[in-house]
Amino acid sequence: MRSSSKHTTYVLLTLFVFFGVGCAASSGIQRESLENKTIAASAAVPPAPFVQNLLLASAGIYPYDPHGRPPAGPARAEHRTAERVEGTLLQASEQVDVSRRVAEHVLVGVAHDFGAAMSTDVDTADYILDVQLYRYGLIMRSSQQVPHFYVELEAVLKDRVTDTVVWRDRLERDRFYLSEQLIGEQWAQASENLMAQELRHLAEQIAVHLTEDLQREAR
């Protein structure tokens, strides 16, 4: 699992340090303003992913609450399944940095759709695309149901010279689907590599959503 210190560490796609995107004001984006401009990307290291079993939650059983009701009977099996799935998900997240992959995909889309050039230097690029994944994980109704991904994320496009945010998208969504439609019990037996494949698929879905939103907002 990731250490708590990593949760607040910024990792840039360009290996430079960049802070303070959330402090700038938004002014709106114009399509022509990106033409022939350079864009670099940064991404914060995401927190560890989680697994939530809604059947356990409805019974008032929260595995991480030290004062919560302990699982018993059928709930114990549900709890064990959720723990195994979460263990695999945590291992897969060490392979796949979802924030970084989202930023990479969106950066390629912006460069292609707006006639911009991708840059590897956040200190000299005309625009900075920053992606912060605040929370993400798998939600399942029960171990007999197919889970889906929950994501809470913010993406910002900033004019580096003027320190102005020209586009921001705050995404909170719990219906990102897995490409392999396996129920919770099957995911408890699945490999780390298969789960890593799903995290790559998740990053692609998020990037498509963000890129389409940016295209709609561009004037």
mmCIF file with all atom_site columns, C-alpha atoms in Angstrom:
data_model
loop_
_atom_site.group_PDB
_atom_site.id
_atom_site.type_symbol
_atom_site.label_atom_id
_atom_site.label_alt_id
_atom_site.label_comp_id
_atom_site.label_asym_id
_atom_site.label_entity_id
_atom_site.label_seq_id
_atom_site.pdbx_PDB_ins_code
_atom_site.Cartn_x
_atom_site.Cartn_y
_atom_site.Cartn_z
_atom_site.occupancy
_atom_site.B_iso_or_equiv
_atom_site.pdbx_formal_charge
_atom_site.auth_seq_id
_atom_site.auth_comp_id
_atom_site.auth_asym_id
_atom_site.auth_atom_id
_atom_site.pdbx_PDB_model_num
ATOM 1   C CA . MET A 1 1   ? 0.000   0.000   0.000   1.00 0.00 ? 1   MET A CA 1
ATOM 2   C CA . ARG A 1 2   ? 1.071   3.601   -0.492  1.00 0.00 ? 2   ARG A CA 1
ATOM 3   C CA . SER A 1 3   ? 2.385   5.389   2.560   1.00 0.00 ? 3   SER A CA 1
ATOM 4   C CA . SER A 1 4   ? 0.420   8.356   3.872   1.00 0.00 ? 4   SER A CA 1
ATOM 5   C CA . SER A 1 5   ? 3.269   10.707  2.946   1.00 0.00 ? 5   SER A CA 1
ATOM 6   C CA . LYS A 1 6   ? 2.863   9.802   -0.698  1.00 0.00 ? 6   LYS A CA 1
ATOM 7   C CA . HIS A 1 7   ? -0.763  10.913  -0.664  1.00 0.00 ? 7   HIS A CA 1
ATOM 8   C CA . THR A 1 8   ? 0.251   14.576  -0.613  1.00 0.00 ? 8   THR A CA 1
ATOM 9   C CA . THR A 1 9   ? 3.271   14.297  -2.911  1.00 0.00 ? 9   THR A CA 1
ATOM 10  C CA . TYR A 1 10  ? 2.978   15.852  -6.340  1.00 0.00 ? 10  TYR A CA 1
ATOM 11  C CA . VAL A 1 11  ? 4.403   13.872  -9.223  1.00 0.00 ? 11  VAL A CA 1
ATOM 12  C CA . LEU A 1 12  ? 4.680   15.751  -12.483 1.00 0.00 ? 12  LEU A CA 1
ATOM 13  C CA . LEU A 1 13  ? 4.581   14.024  -15.824 1.00 0.00 ? 13  LEU A CA 1
ATOM 14  C CA . THR A 1 14  ? 7.565   16.178  -16.683 1.00 0.00 ? 14  THR A CA 1
ATOM 15  C CA . LEU A 1 15  ? 9.363   15.512  -13.379 1.00 0.00 ? 15  LEU A CA 1
ATOM 16  C CA . PHE A 1 16  ? 9.114   19.159  -12.324 1.00 0.00 ? 16  PHE A CA 1
ATOM 17  C CA . VAL A 1 17  ? 7.261   20.617  -9.338  1.00 0.00 ? 17  VAL A CA 1
ATOM 18  C CA . PHE A 1 18  ? 4.068   22.623  -9.770  1.00 0.00 ? 18  PHE A CA 1
ATOM 19  C CA . PHE A 1 19  ? 1.663   23.900  -7.141  1.00 0.00 ? 19  PHE A CA 1
ATOM 20  C CA . GLY A 1 20  ? -1.275  26.296  -6.659  1.00 0.00 ? 20  GLY A CA 1
ATOM 21  C CA . VAL A 1 21  ? -3.640  25.551  -9.547  1.00 0.00 ? 21  VAL A CA 1
ATOM 22  C CA . GLY A 1 22  ? -6.704  25.669  -7.337  1.00 0.00 ? 22  GLY A CA 1
ATOM 23  C CA . CYS A 1 23  ? -5.978  29.253  -6.247  1.00 0.00 ? 23  CYS A CA 1
ATOM 24  C CA . ALA A 1 24  ? -6.380  30.900  -9.649  1.00 0.00 ? 24  ALA A CA 1
ATOM 25  C CA . ALA A 1 25  ? -9.565  32.425  -11.017 1.00 0.00 ? 25  ALA A CA 1
ATOM 26  C CA . SER A 1 26  ? -11.346 31.011  -14.085 1.00 0.00 ? 26  SER A CA 1
ATOM 27  C CA . SER A 1 27  ? -11.782 33.183  -17.161 1.00 0.00 ? 27  SER A CA 1
ATOM 28  C CA . GLY A 1 28  ? -13.098 30.769  -19.804 1.00 0.00 ? 28  GLY A CA 1
ATOM 29  C CA . ILE A 1 29  ? -11.335 29.187  -22.740 1.00 0.00 ? 29  ILE A CA 1
ATOM 30  C CA . GLN A 1 30  ? -11.173 30.277  -26.374 1.00 0.00 ? 30  GLN A CA 1
ATOM 31  C CA . ARG A 1 31  ? -10.334 27.663  -28.975 1.00 0.00 ? 31  ARG A CA 1
ATOM 32  C CA . GLU A 1 32  ? -7.965  29.880  -30.953 1.00 0.00 ? 32  GLU A CA 1
ATOM 33  C CA . SER A 1 33  ? -5.997  30.780  -27.826 1.00 0.00 ? 33  SER A CA 1
ATOM 34  C CA . LEU A 1 34  ? -4.566  27.250  -27.727 1.00 0.00 ? 34  LEU A CA 1
ATOM 35  C CA . GLU A 1 35  ? -3.504  27.064  -31.371 1.00 0.00 ? 35  GLU A CA 1
ATOM 36  C CA . ASN A 1 36  ? 0.267   26.683  -31.751 1.00 0.00 ? 36  ASN A CA 1
ATOM 37  C CA . LYS A 1 37  ? 0.689   26.971  -27.981 1.00 0.00 ? 37  LYS A CA 1
ATOM 38  C CA . THR A 1 38  ? 2.587   24.502  -25.796 1.00 0.00 ? 38  THR A CA 1
ATOM 39  C CA . ILE A 1 39  ? 0.864   22.526  -23.042 1.00 0.00 ? 39  ILE A CA 1
ATOM 40  C CA . ALA A 1 40  ? 2.486   20.491  -20.257 1.00 0.00 ? 40  ALA A CA 1
ATOM 41  C CA . ALA A 1 41  ? 0.746   18.324  -17.687 1.00 0.00 ? 41  ALA A CA 1
ATOM 42  C CA . SER A 1 42  ? 1.029   17.558  -14.000 1.00 0.00 ? 42  SER A CA 1
ATOM 43  C CA . ALA A 1 43  ? -0.770  15.066  -11.783 1.00 0.00 ? 43  ALA A CA 1
ATOM 44  C CA . ALA A 1 44  ? -0.942  14.586  -8.031  1.00 0.00 ? 44  ALA A CA 1
ATOM 45  C CA . VAL A 1 45  ? -0.270  11.106  -6.699  1.00 0.00 ? 45  VAL A CA 1
ATOM 46  C CA . PRO A 1 46  ? -3.758  9.728   -5.949  1.00 0.00 ? 46  PRO A CA 1
ATOM 47  C CA . PRO A 1 47  ? -4.797  8.328   -2.567  1.00 0.00 ? 47  PRO A CA 1
ATOM 48  C CA . ALA A 1 48  ? -5.087  4.582   -2.099  1.00 0.00 ? 48  ALA A CA 1
ATOM 49  C CA . PRO A 1 49  ? -8.256  3.221   -3.749  1.00 0.00 ? 49  PRO A CA 1
ATOM 50  C CA . PHE A 1 50  ? -11.054 1.677   -1.699  1.00 0.00 ? 50  PHE A CA 1
ATOM 51  C CA . VAL A 1 51  ? -13.774 -0.945  -2.023  1.00 0.00 ? 51  VAL A CA 1
ATOM 52  C CA . GLN A 1 52  ? -17.243 -0.294  -0.615  1.00 0.00 ? 52  GLN A CA 1
ATOM 53  C CA . ASN A 1 53  ? -19.827 -3.027  -0.196  1.00 0.00 ? 53  ASN A CA 1
ATOM 54  C CA . LEU A 1 54  ? -23.281 -1.448  -0.079  1.00 0.00 ? 54  LEU A CA 1
ATOM 55  C CA . LEU A 1 55  ? -24.859 -4.524  1.505   1.00 0.00 ? 55  LEU A CA 1
ATOM 56  C CA . LEU A 1 56  ? -22.501 -4.166  4.464   1.00 0.00 ? 56  LEU A CA 1
ATOM 57  C CA . ALA A 1 57  ? -23.101 -0.425  4.618   1.00 0.00 ? 57  ALA A CA 1
ATOM 58  C CA . SER A 1 58  ? -26.883 -0.893  4.676   1.00 0.00 ? 58  SER A CA 1
ATOM 59  C CA . ALA A 1 59  ? -26.445 -3.191  7.670   1.00 0.00 ? 59  ALA A CA 1
ATOM 60  C CA . GLY A 1 60  ? -24.369 -0.565  9.459   1.00 0.00 ? 60  GLY A CA 1
ATOM 61  C CA . ILE A 1 61  ? -21.138 -2.526  9.022   1.00 0.00 ? 61  ILE A CA 1
ATOM 62  C CA . TYR A 1 62  ? -18.162 -0.359  8.134   1.00 0.00 ? 62  TYR A CA 1
ATOM 63  C CA . PRO A 1 63  ? -14.875 -2.288  8.127   1.00 0.00 ? 63  PRO A CA 1
ATOM 64  C CA . TYR A 1 64  ? -12.763 0.809   8.753   1.00 0.00 ? 64  TYR A CA 1
ATOM 65  C CA . ASP A 1 65  ? -14.800 2.153   11.667  1.00 0.00 ? 65  ASP A CA 1
ATOM 66  C CA . PRO A 1 66  ? -13.225 0.941   14.946  1.00 0.00 ? 66  PRO A CA 1
ATOM 67  C CA . HIS A 1 67  ? -16.556 1.546   16.675  1.00 0.00 ? 67  HIS A CA 1
ATOM 68  C CA . GLY A 1 68  ? -18.674 -0.034  13.945  1.00 0.00 ? 68  GLY A CA 1
ATOM 69  C CA . ARG A 1 69  ? -20.579 -3.296  14.112  1.00 0.00 ? 69  ARG A CA 1
ATOM 70  C CA . PRO A 1 70  ? -18.342 -6.321  13.339  1.00 0.00 ? 70  PRO A CA 1
ATOM 71  C CA . PRO A 1 71  ? -19.452 -8.539  10.456  1.00 0.00 ? 71  PRO A CA 1
ATOM 72  C CA . ALA A 1 72  ? -21.176 -11.781 11.441  1.00 0.00 ? 72  ALA A CA 1
ATOM 73  C CA . GLY A 1 73  ? -22.975 -14.569 9.605   1.00 0.00 ? 73  GLY A CA 1
ATOM 74  C CA . PRO A 1 74  ? -23.422 -13.915 5.856   1.00 0.00 ? 74  PRO A CA 1
ATOM 75  C CA . ALA A 1 75  ? -21.919 -10.458 6.338   1.00 0.00 ? 75  ALA A CA 1
ATOM 76  C CA . ARG A 1 76  ? -18.612 -12.056 7.297   1.00 0.00 ? 76  ARG A CA 1
ATOM 77  C CA . ALA A 1 77  ? -18.315 -13.653 3.851   1.00 0.00 ? 77  ALA A CA 1
ATOM 78  C CA . GLU A 1 78  ? -19.204 -10.354 2.202   1.00 0.00 ? 78  GLU A CA 1
ATOM 79  C CA . HIS A 1 79  ? -16.532 -8.650  4.272   1.00 0.00 ? 79  HIS A CA 1
ATOM 80  C CA . ARG A 1 80  ? -13.868 -11.208 3.322   1.00 0.00 ? 80  ARG A CA 1
ATOM 81  C CA . THR A 1 81  ? -14.701 -10.815 -0.357  1.00 0.00 ? 81  THR A CA 1
ATOM 82  C CA . ALA A 1 82  ? -14.493 -7.032  -0.162  1.00 0.00 ? 82  ALA A CA 1
ATOM 83  C CA . GLU A 1 83  ? -11.121 -7.290  1.592   1.00 0.00 ? 83  GLU A CA 1
ATOM 84  C CA . ARG A 1 84  ? -9.715  -9.601  -1.083  1.00 0.00 ? 84  ARG A CA 1
ATOM 85  C CA . VAL A 1 85  ? -10.948 -7.332  -3.880  1.00 0.00 ? 85  VAL A CA 1
ATOM 86  C CA . GLU A 1 86  ? -9.472  -4.301  -2.162  1.00 0.00 ? 86  GLU A CA 1
ATOM 87  C CA . GLY A 1 87  ? -6.143  -6.043  -1.719  1.00 0.00 ? 87  GLY A CA 1
ATOM 88  C CA . THR A 1 88  ? -5.970  -6.762  -5.438  1.00 0.00 ? 88  THR A CA 1
ATOM 89  C CA . LEU A 1 89  ? -7.051  -3.216  -6.265  1.00 0.00 ? 89  LEU A CA 1
ATOM 90  C CA . LEU A 1 90  ? -4.330  -1.776  -4.026  1.00 0.00 ? 90  LEU A CA 1
ATOM 91  C CA . GLN A 1 91  ? -1.694  -3.929  -5.698  1.00 0.00 ? 91  GLN A CA 1
ATOM 92  C CA . ALA A 1 92  ? -2.927  -2.915  -9.151  1.00 0.00 ? 92  ALA A CA 1
ATOM 93  C CA . SER A 1 93  ? -2.814  0.771   -8.193  1.00 0.00 ? 93  SER A CA 1
ATOM 94  C CA . GLU A 1 94  ? 0.925   0.377   -7.651  1.00 0.00 ? 94  GLU A CA 1
ATOM 95  C CA . GLN A 1 95  ? 1.179   -0.563  -11.323 1.00 0.00 ? 95  GLN A CA 1
ATOM 96  C CA . VAL A 1 96  ? -1.146  2.104   -12.688 1.00 0.00 ? 96  VAL A CA 1
ATOM 97  C CA . ASP A 1 97  ? -1.111  5.755   -11.633 1.00 0.00 ? 97  ASP A CA 1
ATOM 98  C CA . VAL A 1 98  ? -4.639  6.704   -12.689 1.00 0.00 ? 98  VAL A CA 1
ATOM 99  C CA . SER A 1 99  ? -4.077  10.466  -12.290 1.00 0.00 ? 99  SER A CA 1
ATOM 100 C CA . ARG A 1 100 ? -0.981  10.424  -14.477 1.00 0.00 ? 100 ARG A CA 1
ATOM 101 C CA . ARG A 1 101 ? -2.656  8.348   -17.173 1.00 0.00 ? 101 ARG A CA 1
ATOM 102 C CA . VAL A 1 102 ? -5.708  10.643  -17.212 1.00 0.00 ? 102 VAL A CA 1
ATOM 103 C CA . ALA A 1 103 ? -3.451  13.688  -17.596 1.00 0.00 ? 103 ALA A CA 1
ATOM 104 C CA . GLU A 1 104 ? -1.496  12.024  -20.404 1.00 0.00 ? 104 GLU A CA 1
ATOM 105 C CA . HIS A 1 105 ? -4.648  11.099  -22.327 1.00 0.00 ? 105 HIS A CA 1
ATOM 106 C CA . VAL A 1 106 ? -6.245  14.531  -21.936 1.00 0.00 ? 106 VAL A CA 1
ATOM 107 C CA . LEU A 1 107 ? -3.009  16.236  -22.926 1.00 0.00 ? 107 LEU A CA 1
ATOM 108 C CA . VAL A 1 108 ? -2.890  14.237  -26.169 1.00 0.00 ? 108 VAL A CA 1
ATOM 109 C CA . GLY A 1 109 ? -6.550  15.054  -26.849 1.00 0.00 ? 109 GLY A CA 1
ATOM 110 C CA . VAL A 1 110 ? -6.102  18.782  -26.259 1.00 0.00 ? 110 VAL A CA 1
ATOM 111 C CA . ALA A 1 111 ? -3.031  18.921  -28.481 1.00 0.00 ? 111 ALA A CA 1
ATOM 112 C CA . HIS A 1 112 ? -4.830  17.088  -31.269 1.00 0.00 ? 112 HIS A CA 1
ATOM 113 C CA . ASP A 1 113 ? -8.197  18.867  -31.086 1.00 0.00 ? 113 ASP A CA 1
ATOM 114 C CA . PHE A 1 114 ? -6.957  22.421  -30.485 1.00 0.00 ? 114 PHE A CA 1
ATOM 115 C CA . GLY A 1 115 ? -3.814  22.499  -32.588 1.00 0.00 ? 115 GLY A CA 1
ATOM 116 C CA . ALA A 1 116 ? -1.497  22.806  -29.583 1.00 0.00 ? 116 ALA A CA 1
ATOM 117 C CA . ALA A 1 117 ? 1.880   21.180  -29.020 1.00 0.00 ? 117 ALA A CA 1
ATOM 118 C CA . MET A 1 118 ? 2.703   18.925  -26.078 1.00 0.00 ? 118 MET A CA 1
ATOM 119 C CA . SER A 1 119 ? 5.549   20.160  -23.903 1.00 0.00 ? 119 SER A CA 1
ATOM 120 C CA . THR A 1 120 ? 7.743   18.351  -21.400 1.00 0.00 ? 120 THR A CA 1
ATOM 121 C CA . ASP A 1 121 ? 8.582   21.474  -19.392 1.00 0.00 ? 121 ASP A CA 1
ATOM 122 C CA . VAL A 1 122 ? 6.048   22.985  -16.988 1.00 0.00 ? 122 VAL A CA 1
ATOM 123 C CA . ASP A 1 123 ? 8.361   25.950  -16.429 1.00 0.00 ? 123 ASP A CA 1
ATOM 124 C CA . THR A 1 124 ? 8.186   27.154  -20.031 1.00 0.00 ? 124 THR A CA 1
ATOM 125 C CA . ALA A 1 125 ? 4.926   25.765  -21.457 1.00 0.00 ? 125 ALA A CA 1
ATOM 126 C CA . ASP A 1 126 ? 2.188   28.259  -22.325 1.00 0.00 ? 126 ASP A CA 1
ATOM 127 C CA . TYR A 1 127 ? -0.476  26.200  -20.521 1.00 0.00 ? 127 TYR A CA 1
ATOM 128 C CA . ILE A 1 128 ? -0.464  23.691  -17.672 1.00 0.00 ? 128 ILE A CA 1
ATOM 129 C CA . LEU A 1 129 ? -3.004  20.872  -17.406 1.00 0.00 ? 129 LEU A CA 1
ATOM 130 C CA . ASP A 1 130 ? -3.268  19.666  -13.811 1.00 0.00 ? 130 ASP A CA 1
ATOM 131 C CA . VAL A 1 131 ? -5.212  16.590  -12.689 1.00 0.00 ? 131 VAL A CA 1
ATOM 132 C CA . GLN A 1 132 ? -5.985  15.773  -9.055  1.00 0.00 ? 132 GLN A CA 1
ATOM 133 C CA . LEU A 1 133 ? -7.741  12.527  -8.193  1.00 0.00 ? 133 LEU A CA 1
ATOM 134 C CA . TYR A 1 134 ? -9.184  13.013  -4.711  1.00 0.00 ? 134 TYR A CA 1
ATOM 135 C CA . ARG A 1 135 ? -10.951 9.665   -4.196  1.00 0.00 ? 135 ARG A CA 1
ATOM 136 C CA . TYR A 1 136 ? -11.573 6.562   -6.250  1.00 0.00 ? 136 TYR A CA 1
ATOM 137 C CA . GLY A 1 137 ? -12.524 2.957   -5.750  1.00 0.00 ? 137 GLY A CA 1
ATOM 138 C CA . LEU A 1 138 ? -14.883 0.112   -6.492  1.00 0.00 ? 138 LEU A CA 1
ATOM 139 C CA . ILE A 1 139 ? -18.484 0.053   -5.278  1.00 0.00 ? 139 ILE A CA 1
ATOM 140 C CA . MET A 1 140 ? -20.437 -3.194  -5.228  1.00 0.00 ? 140 MET A CA 1
ATOM 141 C CA . ARG A 1 141 ? -23.985 -3.815  -4.082  1.00 0.00 ? 141 ARG A CA 1
ATOM 142 C CA . SER A 1 142 ? -22.905 -7.240  -2.872  1.00 0.00 ? 142 SER A CA 1
ATOM 143 C CA . SER A 1 143 ? -20.377 -9.915  -3.729  1.00 0.00 ? 143 SER A CA 1
ATOM 144 C CA . GLN A 1 144 ? -22.942 -11.311 -6.196  1.00 0.00 ? 144 GLN A CA 1
ATOM 145 C CA . GLN A 1 145 ? -23.170 -8.071  -8.195  1.00 0.00 ? 145 GLN A CA 1
ATOM 146 C CA . VAL A 1 146 ? -20.880 -6.503  -10.778 1.00 0.00 ? 146 VAL A CA 1
ATOM 147 C CA . PRO A 1 147 ? -19.015 -3.551  -9.192  1.00 0.00 ? 147 PRO A CA 1
ATOM 148 C CA . HIS A 1 148 ? -18.371 -0.173  -10.773 1.00 0.00 ? 148 HIS A CA 1
ATOM 149 C CA . PHE A 1 149 ? -15.855 2.588   -10.185 1.00 0.00 ? 149 PHE A CA 1
ATOM 150 C CA . TYR A 1 150 ? -16.453 5.731   -8.161  1.00 0.00 ? 150 TYR A CA 1
ATOM 151 C CA . VAL A 1 151 ? -14.273 8.754   -8.967  1.00 0.00 ? 151 VAL A CA 1
ATOM 152 C CA . GLU A 1 152 ? -13.881 12.206  -7.429  1.00 0.00 ? 152 GLU A CA 1
ATOM 153 C CA . LEU A 1 153 ? -11.485 14.283  -9.493  1.00 0.00 ? 153 LEU A CA 1
ATOM 154 C CA . GLU A 1 154 ? -10.651 17.823  -10.592 1.00 0.00 ? 154 GLU A CA 1
ATOM 155 C CA . ALA A 1 155 ? -8.902  18.879  -13.798 1.00 0.00 ? 155 ALA A CA 1
ATOM 156 C CA . VAL A 1 156 ? -7.666  22.407  -14.441 1.00 0.00 ? 156 VAL A CA 1
ATOM 157 C CA . LEU A 1 157 ? -6.141  24.091  -17.488 1.00 0.00 ? 157 LEU A CA 1
ATOM 158 C CA . LYS A 1 158 ? -4.116  27.143  -16.563 1.00 0.00 ? 158 LYS A CA 1
ATOM 159 C CA . ASP A 1 159 ? -2.401  29.928  -18.500 1.00 0.00 ? 159 ASP A CA 1
ATOM 160 C CA . ARG A 1 160 ? 1.054   29.727  -16.957 1.00 0.00 ? 160 ARG A CA 1
ATOM 161 C CA . VAL A 1 161 ? 2.095   33.320  -17.726 1.00 0.00 ? 161 VAL A CA 1
ATOM 162 C CA . THR A 1 162 ? -1.011  35.056  -16.364 1.00 0.00 ? 162 THR A CA 1
ATOM 163 C CA . ASP A 1 163 ? -1.716  32.450  -13.669 1.00 0.00 ? 163 ASP A CA 1
ATOM 164 C CA . THR A 1 164 ? -5.315  32.304  -14.884 1.00 0.00 ? 164 THR A CA 1
ATOM 165 C CA . VAL A 1 165 ? -7.472  29.177  -14.938 1.00 0.00 ? 165 VAL A CA 1
ATOM 166 C CA . VAL A 1 166 ? -9.181  29.002  -18.331 1.00 0.00 ? 166 VAL A CA 1
ATOM 167 C CA . TRP A 1 167 ? -10.991 25.707  -17.743 1.00 0.00 ? 167 TRP A CA 1
ATOM 168 C CA . ARG A 1 168 ? -11.926 23.601  -14.736 1.00 0.00 ? 168 ARG A CA 1
ATOM 169 C CA . ASP A 1 169 ? -13.929 20.393  -14.485 1.00 0.00 ? 169 ASP A CA 1
ATOM 170 C CA . ARG A 1 170 ? -14.917 18.879  -11.140 1.00 0.00 ? 170 ARG A CA 1
ATOM 171 C CA . LEU A 1 171 ? -15.981 15.267  -11.629 1.00 0.00 ? 171 LEU A CA 1
ATOM 172 C CA . GLU A 1 172 ? -17.804 13.150  -9.055  1.00 0.00 ? 172 GLU A CA 1
ATOM 173 C CA . ARG A 1 173 ? -19.320 10.069  -10.586 1.00 0.00 ? 173 ARG A CA 1
ATOM 174 C CA . ASP A 1 174 ? -20.053 6.506   -9.486  1.00 0.00 ? 174 ASP A CA 1
ATOM 175 C CA . ARG A 1 175 ? -20.879 4.867   -12.795 1.00 0.00 ? 175 ARG A CA 1
ATOM 176 C CA . PHE A 1 176 ? -17.597 4.167   -14.524 1.00 0.00 ? 176 PHE A CA 1
ATOM 177 C CA . TYR A 1 177 ? -18.022 0.591   -15.694 1.00 0.00 ? 177 TYR A CA 1
ATOM 178 C CA . LEU A 1 178 ? -15.466 -2.187  -15.821 1.00 0.00 ? 178 LEU A CA 1
ATOM 179 C CA . SER A 1 179 ? -14.660 -3.805  -19.152 1.00 0.00 ? 179 SER A CA 1
ATOM 180 C CA . GLU A 1 180 ? -14.773 -7.266  -17.530 1.00 0.00 ? 180 GLU A CA 1
ATOM 181 C CA . GLN A 1 181 ? -18.265 -7.767  -16.156 1.00 0.00 ? 181 GLN A CA 1
ATOM 182 C CA . LEU A 1 182 ? -17.316 -9.992  -13.228 1.00 0.00 ? 182 LEU A CA 1
ATOM 183 C CA . ILE A 1 183 ? -19.177 -10.135 -9.934  1.00 0.00 ? 183 ILE A CA 1
ATOM 184 C CA . GLY A 1 184 ? -17.460 -9.331  -6.656  1.00 0.00 ? 184 GLY A CA 1
ATOM 185 C CA . GLU A 1 185 ? -16.671 -12.967 -5.834  1.00 0.00 ? 185 GLU A CA 1
ATOM 186 C CA . GLN A 1 186 ? -14.931 -13.351 -9.200  1.00 0.00 ? 186 GLN A CA 1
ATOM 187 C CA . TRP A 1 187 ? -12.931 -10.163 -8.680  1.00 0.00 ? 187 TRP A CA 1
ATOM 188 C CA . ALA A 1 188 ? -11.809 -11.576 -5.338  1.00 0.00 ? 188 ALA A CA 1
ATOM 189 C CA . GLN A 1 189 ? -10.090 -14.347 -7.329  1.00 0.00 ? 189 GLN A CA 1
ATOM 190 C CA . ALA A 1 190 ? -8.887  -12.142 -10.188 1.00 0.00 ? 190 ALA A CA 1
ATOM 191 C CA . SER A 1 191 ? -5.246  -11.328 -10.856 1.00 0.00 ? 191 SER A CA 1
ATOM 192 C CA . GLU A 1 192 ? -3.495  -8.064  -10.115 1.00 0.00 ? 192 GLU A CA 1
ATOM 193 C CA . ASN A 1 193 ? -2.777  -7.665  -13.840 1.00 0.00 ? 193 ASN A CA 1
ATOM 194 C CA . LEU A 1 194 ? -6.455  -7.946  -14.735 1.00 0.00 ? 194 LEU A CA 1
ATOM 195 C CA . MET A 1 195 ? -7.319  -5.291  -12.161 1.00 0.00 ? 195 MET A CA 1
ATOM 196 C CA . ALA A 1 196 ? -4.516  -3.082  -13.506 1.00 0.00 ? 196 ALA A CA 1
ATOM 197 C CA . GLN A 1 197 ? -6.099  -3.415  -16.937 1.00 0.00 ? 197 GLN A CA 1
ATOM 198 C CA . GLU A 1 198 ? -9.346  -2.091  -15.468 1.00 0.00 ? 198 GLU A CA 1
ATOM 199 C CA . LEU A 1 199 ? -7.545  0.897   -13.954 1.00 0.00 ? 199 LEU A CA 1
ATOM 200 C CA . ARG A 1 200 ? -6.125  1.738   -17.390 1.00 0.00 ? 200 ARG A CA 1
ATOM 201 C CA . HIS A 1 201 ? -9.630  1.438   -18.809 1.00 0.00 ? 201 HIS A CA 1
ATOM 202 C CA . LEU A 1 202 ? -10.924 3.720   -16.050 1.00 0.00 ? 202 LEU A CA 1
ATOM 203 C CA . ALA A 1 203 ? -8.299  6.350   -16.892 1.00 0.00 ? 203 ALA A CA 1
ATOM 204 C CA . GLU A 1 204 ? -9.352  6.246   -20.539 1.00 0.00 ? 204 GLU A CA 1
ATOM 205 C CA . GLN A 1 205 ? -13.029 6.713   -19.622 1.00 0.00 ? 205 GLN A CA 1
ATOM 206 C CA . ILE A 1 206 ? -12.255 9.676   -17.391 1.00 0.00 ? 206 ILE A CA 1
ATOM 207 C CA . ALA A 1 207 ? -10.050 11.262  -20.049 1.00 0.00 ? 207 ALA A CA 1
ATOM 208 C CA . VAL A 1 208 ? -12.776 10.964  -22.682 1.00 0.00 ? 208 VAL A CA 1
ATOM 209 C CA . HIS A 1 209 ? -15.249 12.669  -20.329 1.00 0.00 ? 209 HIS A CA 1
ATOM 210 C CA . LEU A 1 210 ? -12.841 15.520  -19.552 1.00 0.00 ? 210 LEU A CA 1
ATOM 211 C CA . THR A 1 211 ? -11.802 16.042  -23.167 1.00 0.00 ? 211 THR A CA 1
ATOM 212 C CA . GLU A 1 212 ? -15.417 16.174  -24.332 1.00 0.00 ? 212 GLU A CA 1
ATOM 213 C CA . ASP A 1 213 ? -16.238 18.686  -21.600 1.00 0.00 ? 213 ASP A CA 1
ATOM 214 C CA . LEU A 1 214 ? -13.328 20.886  -22.654 1.00 0.00 ? 214 LEU A CA 1
ATOM 215 C CA . GLN A 1 215 ? -14.449 20.724  -26.285 1.00 0.00 ? 215 GLN A CA 1
ATOM 216 C CA . ARG A 1 216 ? -17.983 21.804  -25.315 1.00 0.00 ? 216 ARG A CA 1
ATOM 217 C CA . GLU A 1 217 ? -16.769 24.754  -23.279 1.00 0.00 ? 217 GLU A CA 1
ATOM 218 C CA . ALA A 1 218 ? -14.290 26.069  -25.846 1.00 0.00 ? 218 ALA A CA 1
ATOM 219 C CA . ARG A 1 219 ? -15.681 29.070  -27.711 1.00 0.00 ? 219 ARG A CA 1
#
